[in-house]
């Protein structure tokens, strides 16, 4: 016979997958002698049995529950359903991983009309008994039957108003009896049935409700955000109730063994007298700081401090402890590793090392990589955010928070910024012409595009908040309006607040906290650098980006996108002239100008690099991003090129492509117009010579994009080497350089052994590789991917975390085949996956040389690379 239910005494903290985190810790605390109210745990196996059994709670499981309920009666000396000495229980969820507030809880279960009266007679405290009963009806109605809680709150408010009460605690026993009748009427009107009086039926329905809450929308979203496996299921904890609402010698509270905001070594928390646990988190009453308990109940306070110290030393981590005081006696209801800010996570991890409690390696593994965003970007004040009104949600394309006035044109955004206005640039999608407006704005919001769209990539490079692909909004750039789903319109100058970490868009202004890196950050990152194997480079196209990345610990440039160097409005006209040129002579005259611009750029990057590798991708412009769009731009270009407007329009039409991302770009452009890549090679190597002559070491890596065949690479490499050797002959010197390719086409992965014959390095462009492998447009996939997540067709966005089974298999094939030809071939990743912790773990396992990511993701990548190395080390040690 399968076992589904466990007494607290049968478990331990190491049984989280079976008993859930809460249940495992209740068992652990019971076994180390803490005052834990007795109880038992329905395992996650039972949840999975319920889910796979068409949401049917089997009689086998419920019979086992009743056996353990009988044991609980013996332990407490109370009887479940008794009218004289009733046993009341709490029914709480408990997933293997902490999911605070995501699932459901029912307190005071077992009360009915006669049991409430019996409890009142037994304790001589009618007010407490009826207060517990009205709470139970409300929670049971809300959790089990989904009756909106506000209906009960309105009934409570009516009675308080009628009696001129300010606080719930002012209600008398008679008031509460009246309130119970009102609550039961709400229940019967909502369900068509009387409130259930059979405690066993109450228990069955509550267990089912907790199992169902595993799949409620907020829990599903939380698991997706925190990468928690849905197949784990939740446990259910059945525990004897203790009562914090039995007068001024009772109460309830939550305390942390260290400050969860800053990490200081101090007990931090809140409590309420004459209250139950839900009152603290519900915000109905204002709690007291935990320090105030010392004056009110000094013995309980001292016992709580000892409990905090014991639990922290036992778990060797900061603990979040829930407690209840019943008539002067302390009970511990829960402990778990406390949720904390990034600053506190780093502070406590490093402090624990200094205190000799954990090793440096354990400290590295303790800090969540994604938390580091909090240190690198502004965030909203938590207190201000509570009152925020979410009007829409999009893709969290670049983290951080921002508030400002909305502007719809880049030029107007720049002008507003110059007047000292905080600007949010709102576009359907951005293009290179918007670059100055993006740079001067606090944040960017787009209706279209994905996580690797122009807006997303540029914003991440700038470290700016960005929400992309917000299809819930209708943006009319011409009329300068945003239309919400409700039909309400926002106009230029209206205020919005954007949370680039969640994708939420708020109406109006919300107060911000500035980003700050302090405390023990550098010390922890130094330990991470010593542990990691992967080098961490940066995707940087400007000196500003590169300098910022070096401050964050970058070890060189892994991707310099030369087309991004032409986004400046003073340079774009020359790129357009190059693209629209109709003769070699005309094109070469423009390339001469562009070459001098490139030399200035490359020289500055080489100086900043100080000998570090600088990987420069030769021009890869999807032509549609650079071609003029407005009448003014076309007229100006016609004037610059000494052409008529109709001639320019005709040329633009001739260059138009049905699918520009698969069109005339990358190496294909160089095969048609080899003079373009020859110019860039000259600019790179002449810049290298200049900087070398200044006494600074240089190491350029020249990367040829969009290669599909060895012959493409061979042809272009020959052209480039001719130019480079001509410079060496002229300058009478030889400098180190590498020529390699971006692996971003599936065919290149399959034929990597052939391509490696011509390449000195591979850099995986996983953005395009994902796009071409799935056949998804990375800018349009957001329109349907949400349905894929909802229907469990995809667990994650493949553009954010690499698809190991498909795209990852192609990368692995390319690595294997490439090293068959060249055993020590240098390999890296420069797509967006280079900054994703899960993807970094995969790249570490493949033995790549480096990953490259946007500047503000460099610290995250450093920590993730260290965790990948330490995780692999631990895995090997256990084999």
PDB file of N, CA and C in Angstrom, residues 333-390:
ATOM      1  N   UNK A 333       5.261  28.230  13.956  1.00  0.00           N
ATOM      2  CA  UNK A 333       4.383  27.636  12.947  1.00  0.00           C
ATOM      3  C   UNK A 333       5.084  27.368  11.622  1.00  0.00           C
ATOM      4  N   UNK A 334       6.201  28.040  11.394  1.00  0.00           N
ATOM      5  CA  UNK A 334       6.870  27.849  10.110  1.00  0.00           C
ATOM      6  C   UNK A 334       8.261  28.457  10.166  1.00  0.00           C
ATOM      7  N   UNK A 335       9.187  27.849   9.457  1.00  0.00           N
ATOM      8  CA  UNK A 335      10.460  28.497   9.168  1.00  0.00           C
ATOM      9  C   UNK A 335      10.844  28.154   7.740  1.00  0.00           C
ATOM     10  N   UNK A 336      11.500  29.079   7.105  1.00  0.00           N
ATOM     11  CA  UNK A 336      11.985  28.856   5.734  1.00  0.00           C
ATOM     12  C   UNK A 336      13.117  29.838   5.474  1.00  0.00           C
ATOM     13  N   UNK A 337      13.909  29.551   4.479  1.00  0.00           N
ATOM     14  CA  UNK A 337      14.960  30.497   4.104  1.00  0.00           C
ATOM     15  C   UNK A 337      14.290  31.788   3.660  1.00  0.00           C
ATOM     16  N   UNK A 338      14.682  32.899   4.282  1.00  0.00           N
ATOM     17  CA  UNK A 338      13.973  34.155   4.061  1.00  0.00           C
ATOM     18  C   UNK A 338      14.219  34.754   2.688  1.00  0.00           C
ATOM     19  N   UNK A 339      13.131  35.221   2.055  1.00  0.00           N
ATOM     20  CA  UNK A 339      13.273  36.000   0.830  1.00  0.00           C
ATOM     21  C   UNK A 339      13.967  37.308   1.187  1.00  0.00           C
ATOM     22  N   UNK A 340      14.896  37.728   0.337  1.00  0.00           N
ATOM     23  CA  UNK A 340      15.686  38.903   0.668  1.00  0.00           C
ATOM     24  C   UNK A 340      16.063  39.655  -0.599  1.00  0.00           C
ATOM     25  N   UNK A 341      16.419  40.915  -0.441  1.00  0.00           N
ATOM     26  CA  UNK A 341      16.882  41.695  -1.587  1.00  0.00           C
ATOM     27  C   UNK A 341      18.262  41.193  -2.017  1.00  0.00           C
ATOM     28  N   UNK A 342      18.685  41.642  -3.190  1.00  0.00           N
ATOM     29  CA  UNK A 342      20.017  41.255  -3.663  1.00  0.00           C
ATOM     30  C   UNK A 342      21.096  41.763  -2.704  1.00  0.00           C
ATOM     31  N   UNK A 343      20.926  42.988  -2.220  1.00  0.00           N
ATOM     32  CA  UNK A 343      21.909  43.541  -1.283  1.00  0.00           C
ATOM     33  C   UNK A 343      21.998  42.682  -0.031  1.00  0.00           C
ATOM     34  N   UNK A 344      20.833  42.294   0.504  1.00  0.00           N
ATOM     35  CA  UNK A 344      20.818  41.467   1.710  1.00  0.00           C
ATOM     36  C   UNK A 344      21.355  40.070   1.425  1.00  0.00           C
ATOM     37  N   UNK A 345      21.046  39.525   0.246  1.00  0.00           N
ATOM     38  CA  UNK A 345      21.529  38.187  -0.100  1.00  0.00           C
ATOM     39  C   UNK A 345      23.053  38.149  -0.112  1.00  0.00           C
ATOM     40  N   UNK A 346      23.661  39.167  -0.713  1.00  0.00           N
ATOM     41  CA  UNK A 346      25.122  39.224  -0.778  1.00  0.00           C
ATOM     42  C   UNK A 346      25.707  39.473   0.611  1.00  0.00           C
ATOM     43  N   UNK A 347      25.113  40.419   1.336  1.00  0.00           N
ATOM     44  CA  UNK A 347      25.607  40.747   2.677  1.00  0.00           C
ATOM     45  C   UNK A 347      25.581  39.514   3.580  1.00  0.00           C
ATOM     46  N   UNK A 348      24.449  38.810   3.605  1.00  0.00           N
ATOM     47  CA  UNK A 348      24.343  37.661   4.513  1.00  0.00           C
ATOM     48  C   UNK A 348      25.250  36.520   4.073  1.00  0.00           C
ATOM     49  N   UNK A 349      25.368  36.289   2.759  1.00  0.00           N
ATOM     50  CA  UNK A 349      26.230  35.203   2.279  1.00  0.00           C
ATOM     51  C   UNK A 349      27.679  35.436   2.679  1.00  0.00           C
ATOM     52  N   UNK A 350      28.155  36.660   2.466  1.00  0.00           N
ATOM     53  CA  UNK A 350      29.544  36.971   2.809  1.00  0.00           C
ATOM     54  C   UNK A 350      29.741  36.976   4.327  1.00  0.00           C
ATOM     55  N   UNK A 351      28.768  37.517   5.056  1.00  0.00           N
ATOM     56  CA  UNK A 351      28.874  37.511   6.519  1.00  0.00           C
ATOM     57  C   UNK A 351      28.922  36.085   7.066  1.00  0.00           C
ATOM     58  N   UNK A 352      28.118  35.197   6.488  1.00  0.00           N
ATOM     59  CA  UNK A 352      28.128  33.803   6.939  1.00  0.00           C
ATOM     60  C   UNK A 352      29.502  33.166   6.720  1.00  0.00           C
ATOM     61  N   UNK A 353      30.183  33.547   5.639  1.00  0.00           N
ATOM     62  CA  UNK A 353      31.540  33.043   5.412  1.00  0.00           C
ATOM     63  C   UNK A 353      32.474  33.586   6.499  1.00  0.00           C
ATOM     64  N   UNK A 354      32.374  34.890   6.753  1.00  0.00           N
ATOM     65  CA  UNK A 354      33.240  35.507   7.766  1.00  0.00           C
ATOM     66  C   UNK A 354      32.973  34.944   9.156  1.00  0.00           C
ATOM     67  N   UNK A 355      31.735  34.528   9.401  1.00  0.00           N
ATOM     68  CA  UNK A 355      31.376  33.954  10.699  1.00  0.00           C
ATOM     69  C   UNK A 355      31.735  32.470  10.785  1.00  0.00           C
ATOM     70  N   UNK A 356      32.277  31.920   9.682  1.00  0.00           N
ATOM     71  CA  UNK A 356      32.712  30.527   9.694  1.00  0.00           C
ATOM     72  C   UNK A 356      31.586  29.519   9.568  1.00  0.00           C
ATOM     73  N   UNK A 357      30.417  29.968   9.098  1.00  0.00           N
ATOM     74  CA  UNK A 357      29.256  29.076   9.018  1.00  0.00           C
ATOM     75  C   UNK A 357      29.176  28.344   7.677  1.00  0.00           C
ATOM     76  N   UNK A 358      29.627  28.981   6.609  1.00  0.00           N
ATOM     77  CA  UNK A 358      29.593  28.358   5.288  1.00  0.00           C
ATOM     78  C   UNK A 358      30.897  28.668   4.560  1.00  0.00           C
ATOM     79  N   UNK A 359      31.148  27.958   3.466  1.00  0.00           N
ATOM     80  CA  UNK A 359      32.349  28.182   2.664  1.00  0.00           C
ATOM     81  C   UNK A 359      32.086  29.259   1.607  1.00  0.00           C
ATOM     82  N   UNK A 360      33.142  29.723   0.976  1.00  0.00           N
ATOM     83  CA  UNK A 360      32.994  30.690  -0.113  1.00  0.00           C
ATOM     84  C   UNK A 360      32.161  30.099  -1.253  1.00  0.00           C
ATOM     85  N   UNK A 361      32.399  28.831  -1.532  1.00  0.00           N
ATOM     86  CA  UNK A 361      31.652  28.176  -2.613  1.00  0.00           C
ATOM     87  C   UNK A 361      30.155  28.144  -2.292  1.00  0.00           C
ATOM     88  N   UNK A 362      29.831  27.864  -1.029  1.00  0.00           N
ATOM     89  CA  UNK A 362      28.420  27.862  -0.628  1.00  0.00           C
ATOM     90  C   UNK A 362      27.825  29.265  -0.730  1.00  0.00           C
ATOM     91  N   UNK A 363      28.613  30.270  -0.409  1.00  0.00           N
ATOM     92  CA  UNK A 363      28.135  31.653  -0.512  1.00  0.00           C
ATOM     93  C   UNK A 363      27.802  32.004  -1.960  1.00  0.00           C
ATOM     94  N   UNK A 364      28.648  31.581  -2.876  1.00  0.00           N
ATOM     95  CA  UNK A 364      28.403  31.842  -4.300  1.00  0.00           C
ATOM     96  C   UNK A 364      27.090  31.201  -4.744  1.00  0.00           C
ATOM     97  N   UNK A 365      26.839  29.998  -4.284  1.00  0.00           N
ATOM     98  CA  UNK A 365      25.632  29.276  -4.688  1.00  0.00           C
ATOM     99  C   UNK A 365      24.375  29.844  -4.030  1.00  0.00           C
ATOM    100  N   UNK A 366      24.549  30.620  -2.962  1.00  0.00           N
ATOM    101  CA  UNK A 366      23.407  31.140  -2.213  1.00  0.00           C
ATOM    102  C   UNK A 366      22.710  32.298  -2.934  1.00  0.00           C
ATOM    103  N   UNK A 367      23.454  33.084  -3.684  1.00  0.00           N
ATOM    104  CA  UNK A 367      22.904  34.315  -4.268  1.00  0.00           C
ATOM    105  C   UNK A 367      22.248  33.989  -5.613  1.00  0.00           C
ATOM    106  N   UNK A 368      20.998  34.386  -5.762  1.00  0.00           N
ATOM    107  CA  UNK A 368      20.286  34.144  -7.017  1.00  0.00           C
ATOM    108  C   UNK A 368      20.784  35.124  -8.071  1.00  0.00           C
ATOM    109  N   UNK A 369      21.195  34.593  -9.208  1.00  0.00           N
ATOM    110  CA  UNK A 369      21.770  35.444 -10.255  1.00  0.00           C
ATOM    111  C   UNK A 369      20.815  36.542 -10.701  1.00  0.00           C
ATOM    112  N   UNK A 370      19.538  36.183 -10.869  1.00  0.00           N
ATOM    113  CA  UNK A 370      18.582  37.166 -11.388  1.00  0.00           C
ATOM    114  C   UNK A 370      18.365  38.315 -10.419  1.00  0.00           C
ATOM    115  N   UNK A 371      18.665  38.082  -9.133  1.00  0.00           N
ATOM    116  CA  UNK A 371      18.508  39.146  -8.146  1.00  0.00           C
ATOM    117  C   UNK A 371      19.445  40.319  -8.388  1.00  0.00           C
ATOM    118  N   UNK A 372      20.563  40.074  -9.058  1.00  0.00           N
ATOM    119  CA  UNK A 372      21.558  41.131  -9.216  1.00  0.00           C
ATOM    120  C   UNK A 372      21.020  42.319  -9.998  1.00  0.00           C
ATOM    121  N   UNK A 373      19.949  42.103 -10.770  1.00  0.00           N
ATOM    122  CA  UNK A 373      19.328  43.223 -11.468  1.00  0.00           C
ATOM    123  C   UNK A 373      18.987  44.347 -10.492  1.00  0.00           C
ATOM    124  N   UNK A 374      18.599  43.967  -9.281  1.00  0.00           N
ATOM    125  CA  UNK A 374      18.203  44.965  -8.287  1.00  0.00           C
ATOM    126  C   UNK A 374      19.344  45.921  -7.957  1.00  0.00           C
ATOM    127  N   UNK A 375      20.575  45.410  -8.012  1.00  0.00           N
ATOM    128  CA  UNK A 375      21.720  46.242  -7.675  1.00  0.00           C
ATOM    129  C   UNK A 375      22.145  47.134  -8.828  1.00  0.00           C
ATOM    130  N   UNK A 376      21.821  46.740 -10.045  1.00  0.00           N
ATOM    131  CA  UNK A 376      22.353  47.417 -11.218  1.00  0.00           C
ATOM    132  C   UNK A 376      21.381  48.423 -11.818  1.00  0.00           C
ATOM    133  N   UNK A 377      20.108  48.339 -11.444  1.00  0.00           N
ATOM    134  CA  UNK A 377      19.085  49.199 -12.036  1.00  0.00           C
ATOM    135  C   UNK A 377      18.206  49.805 -10.955  1.00  0.00           C
ATOM    136  N   UNK A 378      17.618  50.973 -11.228  1.00  0.00           N
ATOM    137  CA  UNK A 378      16.648  51.531 -10.271  1.00  0.00           C
ATOM    138  C   UNK A 378      15.466  50.587 -10.094  1.00  0.00           C
ATOM    139  N   UNK A 379      14.774  50.711  -8.967  1.00  0.00           N
ATOM    140  CA  UNK A 379      13.591  49.900  -8.698  1.00  0.00           C
ATOM    141  C   UNK A 379      12.542  50.789  -8.045  1.00  0.00           C
ATOM    142  N   UNK A 380      11.306  50.318  -8.021  1.00  0.00           N
ATOM    143  CA  UNK A 380      10.243  51.070  -7.368  1.00  0.00           C
ATOM    144  C   UNK A 380      10.310  50.872  -5.852  1.00  0.00           C
ATOM    145  N   UNK A 381       9.973  51.921  -5.116  1.00  0.00           N
ATOM    146  CA  UNK A 381       9.781  51.782  -3.679  1.00  0.00           C
ATOM    147  C   UNK A 381       8.643  50.799  -3.445  1.00  0.00           C
ATOM    148  N   UNK A 382       8.880  49.794  -2.612  1.00  0.00           N
ATOM    149  CA  UNK A 382       7.842  48.787  -2.373  1.00  0.00           C
ATOM    150  C   UNK A 382       6.570  49.411  -1.831  1.00  0.00           C
ATOM    151  N   UNK A 383       6.706  50.373  -0.914  1.00  0.00           N
ATOM    152  CA  UNK A 383       5.516  50.997  -0.326  1.00  0.00           C
ATOM    153  C   UNK A 383       4.720  51.750  -1.369  1.00  0.00           C
ATOM    154  N   UNK A 384       5.417  52.417  -2.302  1.00  0.00           N
ATOM    155  CA  UNK A 384       4.724  53.160  -3.356  1.00  0.00           C
ATOM    156  C   UNK A 384       4.069  52.210  -4.356  1.00  0.00           C
ATOM    157  N   UNK A 385       4.712  51.067  -4.577  1.00  0.00           N
ATOM    158  CA  UNK A 385       4.213  50.125  -5.578  1.00  0.00           C
ATOM    159  C   UNK A 385       2.889  49.489  -5.153  1.00  0.00           C
ATOM    160  N   UNK A 386       2.665  49.394  -3.840  1.00  0.00           N
ATOM    161  CA  UNK A 386       1.429  48.770  -3.350  1.00  0.00           C
ATOM    162  C   UNK A 386       0.192  49.494  -3.860  1.00  0.00           C
ATOM    163  N   UNK A 387       0.313  50.796  -4.083  1.00  0.00           N
ATOM    164  CA  UNK A 387      -0.823  51.582  -4.550  1.00  0.00           C
ATOM    165  C   UNK A 387      -0.819  51.762  -6.062  1.00  0.00           C
ATOM    166  N   UNK A 388       0.115  51.112  -6.748  1.00  0.00           N
ATOM    167  CA  UNK A 388       0.218  51.262  -8.199  1.00  0.00           C
ATOM    168  C   UNK A 388      -0.924  50.573  -8.938  1.00  0.00           C
ATOM    169  N   UNK A 389      -1.354  51.185 -10.041  1.00  0.00           N
ATOM    170  CA  UNK A 389      -2.458  50.653 -10.852  1.00  0.00           C
ATOM    171  C   UNK A 389      -1.891  50.119 -12.171  1.00  0.00           C
ATOM    172  N   UNK A 390      -1.859  48.782 -12.305  1.00  0.00           N
ATOM    173  CA  UNK A 390      -1.336  48.160 -13.524  1.00  0.00           C
ATOM    174  C   UNK A 390      -2.366  48.306 -14.638  1.00  0.00           C
TER     175      UNK A 390
END
